[in-house]
Amino acid sequence: MKKTGEAEEYFSVFVEEKPTRKGKLQGLTFSFKDNICVKGTETKASSKILEGYKPLFDATVVERIRGEGGGILGKTIQDEFGFGSFSTNTGLGIKPPRNPIDKKRVTGGSSGGSAAAAKILDKHVSIAESTGGSIANPAAFCGVIGFTPTYGLVSRYGLIDYANSLDKIGVMSRNMKDAAITLSVIAGSDGRDMTCTAEKEVYEDYLGKSVKGMTIGIPKEYVKDLDPEVEKGFLETKKMLESKGVKFKEVSLKKNAEYSIPAYYIIAMCEASTNLAKYSGLRYGYTEEMKGEHYDKFFSRIRGNAFGEETKRRILLGTFARTTGYRDAYYDKALRVRTLLIEEYKEVFKECDALMHPTMPILPPTFEEAGKLTPLQNYMLDLLTVGANLAGLPHISVPAKNTKLPVGVMLTANHFEEGKLITLGESLE
Amino acid sequence: MGDNKELVRKTAKLARLHLTEKEVEKYSKEVEEVLVAFSKLQEVDTTGVERSLHPHRISAGLREDKTGKPTGRDALKLTKHKKNDYYKGPRLQ
């Protein structure tokens, strides 16, 4: 635990709970993104509105990890409720984490604290969550593996919802083996989350297998306008896989390249604004004195005082896109476009085992660079990660070799084909 | 899009979100930029296309019709707005 001191800026709470059982996860420590409930430990999704909230129950993933002998270190800092790509949108009073490779740069987000913890702590696995790329993005920027499973493979019970039809709990680690073992423990049906499926495998069985003969598609629209260093890392990774017998072919994700950003953001914001309607300062979290005012005024005051800037923006956009007169043009349209985008992926998987492209088109920006982006420019940077998330497809971000700053390469497989990603990811270590 | 500031004020009211005038000013500019960009979806022909509420078919099971254990009084520990064994809310009228 030599490096725990350095890790402190990435944690909102340290619990350092020693394992009480023996099991498959013995010898590993775990951290949980701050939107995952740990009984009796402050859980606030890095938002002021949940200040002081200590859940009365454990999330299913916490229970399962504890049950297999995993130690628990604490909760990691994130963008408020997951609303961001750099972990700079932390809630009021919470300091954004700095990239462990270069402290002038951002960690990526929204699971920024999780990525940094996985990078600097030995024998550590971070349990994170992705809605539109929140695992892959910080994994790429911090130089670790980020594994987002198929939607519904891991129970969301005890997860503070961002967007229910998109949220996926996943794993961040330094090596594929730890990620695979952890996934085997946390995956599988749960009576407390009705969207959680019974599909589950022993993921360690995919370690140590050959990638020879696999076909990987490179979507031509996803390898354009890249930072030269990102391109270099990507091509190096491609060369490594070619030398191991992987075949590459060019494919097209034209519709996703054009429409996944608006479709994703509309759906995510609509679901988020609904989910956030319950925070009102009455039953838990941040509150103030009641001044004998009408409930509308009290709830509005609490919400106005405790939500951060980006959270308010998304509540406004999501609420607007659901109002009468606009609902068909935005929310309903986005749900139908989503069907077409999923079909486009399904078509490509008829001829490929996986898809490959860089995770982020840029290197981790400095705080100054990130701060200059408008909200729209910020959203557009998620282009390479939102498609797979909107389609609920499993994907991993693996670090490219020999780059000046961390570069992530993203591999995406068809639904429930996590095994292929484990084999491919391990072959790149 | 009409009067953006009015639109932001109206939406904030629906969302029960108090905004300062400075915030209304800021958001009204940004929200228009985002909504115009997102209108791109109108180009797509979705005639006869179903909605995807989930990314893949979820065969959601039903749980047994049994009463669970309520969180009960423990939940009241999380708030100071209470009286006896009840939440004490703001005025309704």
PDB file of N, CA, C and O in Angstrom, chain A residues 17 22 34-35 41 50 57 84 144 152 157 232 241 251-252 264 394-395 407 409 429:
ATOM      1  N   GLU A  17     -11.231  -1.546   3.768  1.00  0.00           N
ATOM      2  CA  GLU A  17     -11.851  -2.699   4.411  1.00  0.00           C
ATOM      3  C   GLU A  17     -11.122  -3.987   3.999  1.00  0.00           C
ATOM      4  O   GLU A  17     -11.013  -4.302   2.819  1.00  0.00           O
ATOM      5  N   LYS A  22     -12.351 -15.894   1.986  1.00  0.00           N
ATOM      6  CA  LYS A  22     -11.407 -16.328   0.956  1.00  0.00           C
ATOM      7  C   LYS A  22     -12.185 -16.505  -0.336  1.00  0.00           C
ATOM      8  O   LYS A  22     -13.386 -16.761  -0.301  1.00  0.00           O
ATOM      9  N   ASP A  34     -17.916   6.533  -7.467  1.00  0.00           N
ATOM     10  CA  ASP A  34     -18.759   7.091  -6.408  1.00  0.00           C
ATOM     11  C   ASP A  34     -20.264   6.979  -6.669  1.00  0.00           C
ATOM     12  O   ASP A  34     -21.063   7.325  -5.810  1.00  0.00           O
ATOM     13  N   ASN A  35     -20.656   6.474  -7.846  1.00  0.00           N
ATOM     14  CA  ASN A  35     -22.100   6.283  -8.078  1.00  0.00           C
ATOM     15  C   ASN A  35     -22.555   4.856  -7.746  1.00  0.00           C
ATOM     16  O   ASN A  35     -23.663   4.464  -8.084  1.00  0.00           O
ATOM     17  N   THR A  41     -21.277   3.875   3.703  1.00  0.00           N
ATOM     18  CA  THR A  41     -20.179   4.728   3.217  1.00  0.00           C
ATOM     19  C   THR A  41     -20.756   5.810   2.322  1.00  0.00           C
ATOM     20  O   THR A  41     -21.539   5.502   1.413  1.00  0.00           O
ATOM     21  N   LEU A  50     -26.046  14.940  -3.050  1.00  0.00           N
ATOM     22  CA  LEU A  50     -26.092  13.694  -2.271  1.00  0.00           C
ATOM     23  C   LEU A  50     -25.114  13.734  -1.086  1.00  0.00           C
ATOM     24  O   LEU A  50     -24.814  12.689  -0.488  1.00  0.00           O
ATOM     25  N   PHE A  57     -27.837  -0.034   1.944  1.00  0.00           N
ATOM     26  CA  PHE A  57     -27.626  -1.342   1.297  1.00  0.00           C
ATOM     27  C   PHE A  57     -26.391  -1.293   0.413  1.00  0.00           C
ATOM     28  O   PHE A  57     -25.926  -0.209   0.055  1.00  0.00           O
ATOM     29  N   GLY A  84     -19.755  13.999 -18.081  1.00  0.00           N
ATOM     30  CA  GLY A  84     -18.547  14.647 -18.560  1.00  0.00           C
ATOM     31  C   GLY A  84     -17.583  13.676 -19.204  1.00  0.00           C
ATOM     32  O   GLY A  84     -17.753  12.458 -19.100  1.00  0.00           O
ATOM     33  N   VAL A 144      -4.617   2.592 -18.949  1.00  0.00           N
ATOM     34  CA  VAL A 144      -4.988   1.300 -18.351  1.00  0.00           C
ATOM     35  C   VAL A 144      -6.027   0.605 -19.232  1.00  0.00           C
ATOM     36  O   VAL A 144      -6.493   1.171 -20.220  1.00  0.00           O
ATOM     37  N   GLY A 152     -26.541  -4.992 -19.541  1.00  0.00           N
ATOM     38  CA  GLY A 152     -27.339  -6.016 -18.860  1.00  0.00           C
ATOM     39  C   GLY A 152     -26.543  -7.206 -18.348  1.00  0.00           C
ATOM     40  O   GLY A 152     -27.090  -8.056 -17.670  1.00  0.00           O
ATOM     41  N   TYR A 157     -28.163  -2.990  -9.838  1.00  0.00           N
ATOM     42  CA  TYR A 157     -28.774  -2.759  -8.522  1.00  0.00           C
ATOM     43  C   TYR A 157     -27.769  -2.034  -7.616  1.00  0.00           C
ATOM     44  O   TYR A 157     -26.638  -2.497  -7.449  1.00  0.00           O
ATOM     45  N   LYS A 232      -0.333   7.075 -34.605  1.00  0.00           N
ATOM     46  CA  LYS A 232       0.880   6.249 -34.490  1.00  0.00           C
ATOM     47  C   LYS A 232       0.620   5.052 -33.558  1.00  0.00           C
ATOM     48  O   LYS A 232       0.922   3.908 -33.886  1.00  0.00           O
ATOM     49  N   LEU A 241      -1.049  -6.908 -33.911  1.00  0.00           N
ATOM     50  CA  LEU A 241      -2.075  -7.942 -34.109  1.00  0.00           C
ATOM     51  C   LEU A 241      -1.869  -8.664 -35.440  1.00  0.00           C
ATOM     52  O   LEU A 241      -2.067  -9.868 -35.537  1.00  0.00           O
ATOM     53  N   VAL A 251     -14.265  -1.393 -42.965  1.00  0.00           N
ATOM     54  CA  VAL A 251     -15.730  -1.450 -42.933  1.00  0.00           C
ATOM     55  C   VAL A 251     -16.259  -0.024 -42.803  1.00  0.00           C
ATOM     56  O   VAL A 251     -15.476   0.921 -42.644  1.00  0.00           O
ATOM     57  N   SER A 252     -17.581   0.111 -42.852  1.00  0.00           N
ATOM     58  CA  SER A 252     -18.157   1.445 -42.720  1.00  0.00           C
ATOM     59  C   SER A 252     -19.206   1.494 -41.605  1.00  0.00           C
ATOM     60  O   SER A 252     -20.037   0.596 -41.477  1.00  0.00           O
ATOM     61  N   TYR A 264     -27.400   9.654 -29.088  1.00  0.00           N
ATOM     62  CA  TYR A 264     -26.950   9.297 -27.739  1.00  0.00           C
ATOM     63  C   TYR A 264     -27.277  10.397 -26.737  1.00  0.00           C
ATOM     64  O   TYR A 264     -27.868  10.151 -25.679  1.00  0.00           O
ATOM     65  N   PRO A 394     -20.244  -4.796 -26.000  1.00  0.00           N
ATOM     66  CA  PRO A 394     -19.068  -4.859 -25.127  1.00  0.00           C
ATOM     67  C   PRO A 394     -17.858  -4.252 -25.826  1.00  0.00           C
ATOM     68  O   PRO A 394     -17.680  -4.438 -27.034  1.00  0.00           O
ATOM     69  N   HIS A 395     -17.053  -3.523 -25.088  1.00  0.00           N
ATOM     70  CA  HIS A 395     -15.852  -2.938 -25.699  1.00  0.00           C
ATOM     71  C   HIS A 395     -14.761  -2.756 -24.656  1.00  0.00           C
ATOM     72  O   HIS A 395     -15.047  -2.630 -23.456  1.00  0.00           O
ATOM     73  N   VAL A 407      -2.340   6.559 -25.107  1.00  0.00           N
ATOM     74  CA  VAL A 407      -3.278   6.463 -26.242  1.00  0.00           C
ATOM     75  C   VAL A 407      -4.040   5.156 -26.057  1.00  0.00           C
ATOM     76  O   VAL A 407      -3.429   4.125 -25.757  1.00  0.00           O
ATOM     77  N   VAL A 409      -6.618   2.150 -27.586  1.00  0.00           N
ATOM     78  CA  VAL A 409      -7.188   1.538 -28.782  1.00  0.00           C
ATOM     79  C   VAL A 409      -8.442   0.788 -28.344  1.00  0.00           C
ATOM     80  O   VAL A 409      -8.409   0.022 -27.380  1.00  0.00           O
ATOM     81  N   GLU A 429      -0.774  -7.298 -24.550  1.00  0.00           N
ATOM     82  CA  GLU A 429      -0.029  -6.913 -23.343  1.00  0.00           C
ATOM     83  C   GLU A 429       1.465  -7.093 -23.524  1.00  0.00           C
ATOM     84  O   GLU A 429       1.893  -7.941 -24.281  1.00  0.00           O
TER      85      GLU A 429
END
